[in-house]
Coordinates of C-alpha atoms in Angstrom, one line a residue:
I1 CA -9.7 -8.7 14.1
R2 CA -11.2 -8.4 17.5
L3 CA -13.5 -5.3 18.8
A4 CA -14.9 -4.3 21.6
V5 CA -17.8 -2.4 23.1
D6 CA -16.9 -2.0 26.7
V7 CA -16.4 -5.4 28.1
V8 CA -18.0 -7.1 25.0
L9 CA -15.3 -8.0 22.3
V10 CA -15.7 -8.4 18.5
R11 CA -13.3 -10.6 16.9
I12 CA -12.0 -11.0 13.3
L13 CA -10.7 -14.6 12.7
A14 CA -7.8 -14.5 10.8
V15 CA -6.9 -18.2 8.6
R16 CA -3.2 -18.6 7.1
D17 CA -2.3 -21.3 4.8
L18 CA 0.5 -22.0 5.9
Q19 CA -0.6 -22.5 9.6
P20 CA -4.5 -24.0 8.9
Q21 CA -4.7 -25.4 12.7
S22 CA -4.5 -21.8 14.5
E23 CA -7.1 -19.3 14.1
H24 CA -5.3 -15.6 13.8
E25 CA -7.8 -12.9 14.9
H26 CA -7.9 -8.9 14.4
R27 CA -9.2 -7.4 17.4
S28 CA -9.8 -3.8 18.1
R29 CA -11.6 -1.8 21.0
R30 CA -14.9 0.4 20.6
D31 CA -15.5 1.8 23.9
P32 CA -14.5 5.5 25.7
L33 CA -11.1 4.5 26.3
P34 CA -8.8 4.5 23.1
R35 CA -9.1 2.2 20.6
A36 CA -7.1 -0.6 19.8
A37 CA -6.8 -3.3 17.3
Q38 CA -4.9 -6.5 17.2
V39 CA -3.6 -8.9 15.0
V40 CA -3.8 -12.8 16.9
Y41 CA -3.8 -16.1 16.3
A42 CA -5.4 -18.7 18.7
T43 CA -3.3 -21.6 20.1
M44 CA -3.6 -24.4 23.1
A45 CA -1.1 -22.5 25.5
G46 CA -3.7 -19.1 24.6
D47 CA -3.4 -16.6 21.9
K48 CA -0.2 -14.4 20.3
V49 CA -0.4 -11.3 18.7
I50 CA 0.9 -10.5 15.8
A51 CA 0.8 -7.2 15.4
A52 CA -1.3 -4.1 17.7
A53 CA -2.4 -0.8 17.2
Y54 CA -3.5 1.7 19.7
S55 CA -5.5 5.1 19.3
R56 CA -2.9 6.5 21.6
E57 CA -0.1 6.3 19.2
L58 CA -1.8 8.4 16.5
P59 CA -0.1 11.2 18.2
E60 CA 3.1 10.1 16.8
Y61 CA 1.7 9.8 13.3
G62 CA 0.1 13.5 13.7
L63 CA -2.9 13.3 14.6
K64 CA -3.2 14.3 18.5
V65 CA -7.5 15.0 18.5
G66 CA -10.6 13.2 18.4
L67 CA -9.0 9.8 19.2
S68 CA -12.3 8.2 19.7
N69 CA -14.2 9.1 16.7
Y70 CA -15.1 7.5 13.5
A71 CA -12.2 8.5 11.7
A72 CA -9.7 7.5 14.1
A73 CA -11.0 4.5 14.4
Y74 CA -10.2 3.8 10.8
C75 CA -6.7 5.2 11.4
V76 CA -6.0 2.6 13.9
G77 CA -7.6 -0.3 11.5
L78 CA -5.2 1.2 8.6
L79 CA -2.6 1.4 11.1
C80 CA -2.9 -2.5 12.6
A81 CA -3.2 -3.6 9.0
R82 CA 0.0 -2.1 7.5
R83 CA 1.8 -3.3 11.0
A84 CA 1.0 -7.0 10.0
L85 CA 1.6 -6.8 6.6
T86 CA 5.2 -5.4 7.3
K87 CA 5.7 -8.1 9.8
L88 CA 4.7 -10.9 7.4
G89 CA 6.3 -9.8 4.7
L90 CA 3.5 -8.8 2.8
A91 CA 3.7 -5.1 2.6
D92 CA 4.7 -4.3 -0.6
A93 CA 3.3 -7.3 -2.4
Y94 CA -0.6 -5.8 -1.2
E95 CA -0.2 -2.1 -0.5
G96 CA -4.1 -1.5 -0.2
N97 CA -6.1 1.0 -1.2
V98 CA -4.3 3.4 -2.6
G99 CA -4.8 6.4 -5.0
D100 CA -3.1 9.6 -6.5
D101 CA -6.7 11.3 -4.7
D102 CA -8.7 10.8 -1.8
E103 CA -11.9 9.6 -3.8
H104 CA -10.6 6.0 -3.2
L105 CA -11.4 6.2 0.3
G106 CA -15.0 6.3 -0.3
E107 CA -14.9 2.9 -2.5
D108 CA -15.7 -0.6 -1.1
F109 CA -12.1 -2.3 -1.4
T110 CA -11.5 -6.1 -1.6
V111 CA -7.8 -7.1 -1.6
E112 CA -7.4 -9.4 -5.2
P113 CA -4.5 -12.2 -5.2
N114 CA -1.3 -10.9 -7.1
D115 CA -0.5 -13.2 -10.3
D116 CA 2.5 -14.2 -9.1
G117 CA 1.7 -14.7 -5.5
P118 CA 2.0 -14.8 -2.4
R119 CA -1.6 -14.8 -1.5
P120 CA -3.2 -12.1 0.7
F121 CA -3.4 -12.4 4.2
T122 CA -7.4 -13.4 5.1
C123 CA -9.3 -12.5 8.0
F124 CA -13.1 -13.2 9.0
L125 CA -15.4 -10.9 11.0
D126 CA -17.0 -12.2 14.0
V127 CA -18.7 -9.5 16.1
G128 CA -19.8 -11.0 19.2
L129 CA -22.4 -9.7 20.6
A130 CA -21.5 -6.1 19.5
V131 CA -24.7 -4.1 17.4
T132 CA -23.5 -4.4 14.0
S133 CA -25.9 -1.4 12.8
T134 CA -24.6 0.6 9.5
G135 CA -22.1 2.7 9.9
S136 CA -20.7 1.5 13.5
K137 CA -17.1 2.5 14.2
V138 CA -16.1 -1.2 14.4
F139 CA -16.6 -1.1 10.8
A140 CA -14.7 2.0 10.5
C141 CA -11.9 0.2 11.6
M142 CA -12.8 -3.1 9.6
K143 CA -12.6 -0.3 6.5
G144 CA -9.2 0.9 7.6
A145 CA -7.8 -2.8 7.8
L146 CA -9.2 -3.4 4.4
D147 CA -7.9 -0.3 3.0
G148 CA -4.6 -1.3 4.5
G149 CA -4.2 -4.5 2.2
I150 CA -5.8 -7.4 4.5
D151 CA -8.6 -9.3 3.0
I152 CA -11.7 -9.6 4.7
P153 CA -14.6 -10.6 3.1
H154 CA -17.2 -8.1 4.2
N155 CA -20.6 -6.5 2.8
E156 CA -20.8 -3.2 1.9
K157 CA -24.3 -2.6 3.5
R158 CA -22.8 -2.0 7.3
L159 CA -20.3 0.6 5.6
F160 CA -21.3 3.7 6.7
G161 CA -23.4 5.9 3.3
Y162 CA -25.2 2.8 2.7
D163 CA -28.5 3.1 1.6
P164 CA -31.0 0.3 2.1
D165 CA -33.8 1.5 -0.2
S166 CA -31.7 2.1 -3.3
K167 CA -29.6 -0.8 -1.8
E168 CA -26.4 1.4 -3.2
L169 CA -23.4 2.7 -1.3
D170 CA -22.7 6.6 -1.2
N171 CA -19.1 6.5 -2.1
D172 CA -19.4 10.4 -1.3
M173 CA -20.8 10.1 2.5
L174 CA -18.0 6.9 3.4
R175 CA -15.2 9.0 2.4
G176 CA -16.3 11.9 4.3
H177 CA -16.7 10.4 7.0
I178 CA -13.4 8.8 6.9
L179 CA -12.0 12.2 6.5
G180 CA -14.0 13.8 9.2
E181 CA -16.1 15.8 7.3
H182 CA -19.1 15.5 9.9
V183 CA -16.8 16.7 12.5
T184 CA -15.6 19.4 10.5
D185 CA -19.4 20.6 9.5
F186 CA -20.2 20.3 13.4
M187 CA -17.6 22.5 14.1
E188 CA -17.9 25.0 11.8
Q189 CA -21.5 25.2 12.8
M190 CA -20.5 25.6 16.3
Q191 CA -17.8 28.2 15.9
E192 CA -20.3 30.4 14.2
D193 CA -23.6 30.3 16.6
E194 CA -21.5 29.3 20.0
P195 CA -18.7 30.3 20.3
D196 CA -17.8 30.1 23.8
Q197 CA -19.4 26.4 23.7
Y198 CA -17.0 25.4 21.0
A199 CA -14.2 26.9 22.3
K200 CA -14.8 24.4 25.7
Q201 CA -16.2 21.6 23.7
F202 CA -13.1 22.0 21.0
S203 CA -10.5 23.1 23.4
S204 CA -8.3 20.6 22.5
Y205 CA -8.4 21.4 18.6
V206 CA -8.1 24.8 19.6
K207 CA -4.5 24.4 21.8
E208 CA -3.7 21.8 18.7
G209 CA -4.0 24.8 16.2
V210 CA -6.5 22.5 14.3
E211 CA -9.5 24.7 12.3
P212 CA -12.6 23.4 10.7
D213 CA -11.0 23.6 7.3
D214 CA -7.7 22.0 8.4
Y215 CA -9.0 18.5 9.7
A216 CA -9.7 16.4 6.6
E217 CA -5.7 17.5 5.3
L218 CA -5.0 16.3 8.8
L219 CA -6.3 13.0 8.4
Q220 CA -4.7 12.5 4.8
K221 CA -1.5 13.6 6.0
V222 CA -2.0 10.8 9.2
H223 CA -2.7 8.0 6.3
A224 CA 0.4 8.8 4.5
A225 CA 2.6 9.0 7.6
I226 CA 1.1 5.7 8.9
R227 CA 2.0 4.0 5.3
A228 CA 5.3 5.4 5.1
K229 CA 6.4 4.2 8.3
P230 CA 3.6 1.6 10.4
V231 CA 6.2 0.5 12.9
L232 CA 7.6 2.7 15.6
P233 CA 11.2 2.3 17.1
K234 CA 10.8 1.2 20.8
K235 CA 11.4 3.2 23.4
A236 CA 14.2 2.4 25.9
S237 CA 13.2 2.0 29.0
K238 CA 13.8 4.0 31.9
K239 CA 14.8 2.6 35.3
P240 CA 13.5 5.0 38.3
S241 CA 16.2 6.8 39.7
Q242 CA 15.0 5.4 42.9
P243 CA 13.2 2.0 43.1
K244 CA 9.9 2.2 44.9
K245 CA 9.0 -0.2 47.4
W246 CA 5.8 -1.2 48.2
Q247 CA 6.0 -3.1 51.4
A248 CA 7.8 -2.1 54.5
V249 CA 11.3 -2.8 55.3
K250 CA 11.4 -6.0 57.6
K251 CA 13.6 -4.4 60.8
T252 CA 17.2 -6.5 62.0
Y253 CA 16.7 -8.1 64.8
E254 CA 18.7 -5.0 66.7
Q255 CA 16.1 -2.7 65.4
R256 CA 13.4 -5.0 67.2
K257 CA 15.0 -5.3 70.2
N258 CA 15.4 -1.9 70.3
D259 CA 12.0 -1.1 69.8
M260 CA 11.3 -3.4 72.3
R261 CA 13.3 -2.2 74.9
A262 CA 11.8 1.3 74.4
K263 CA 8.1 0.0 74.7
L264 CA 9.2 -1.9 78.6
I265 CA 10.9 1.5 79.7
A266 CA 7.8 3.6 78.5
I267 CA 5.4 1.0 80.3
R268 CA 7.7 1.2 83.4
D269 CA 7.9 5.2 83.6
A270 CA 4.3 5.4 83.0

């Protein structure tokens, strides 16, 4: 998994038993631009992409607002993991962190190998030069990939909600961040104290009709939609009705000769 802050790449290297000589990476971008996650493997000819997911695709699953926050980063990681496992034929064998309610989202999930096989798809996180602060959105994407069924050796100390004093992970805090409860609280406070600023800062939410109380339920529906259909059908490319030409059309010999004749006449009559 490769994650990036501006131009700094953060990588997760994934190793498969079938190809021990190649390194698989899952990349994700963390910057003001839409987030991206990729599962790739390295070859002598360059990196090869197995699967990719982008936050700009989340509107296809029902999330049209907040595409750069913690909850969206989790969704991108989940989408990338489900796509990769679907392509590798492991989606049914490893469904990831699932449950009847949302309580499981706050748990530190680790993929366990099936008794009958095949073995889980394993990745290794290489953060590069990114700041690995606790609660970073880099680890939100990693948590999404974990819950999506990709095995990534990790430590719960970097997940949001970990208390260094008690050395325990607060599952409720982590679940709340994945479901955007921090966004909901801020929306409710601003809606009550500064309604004008709320209408300006959360204009996209207002436009889409997303109220503070609806945000967590919306994210749950997005998670379900991603799991139901991780691979979107390819859109047919449309050719422009009039092809664009970025260079001047080359004139024919007769056109150049007429232009020269016109210039000579203009000089003679001047």
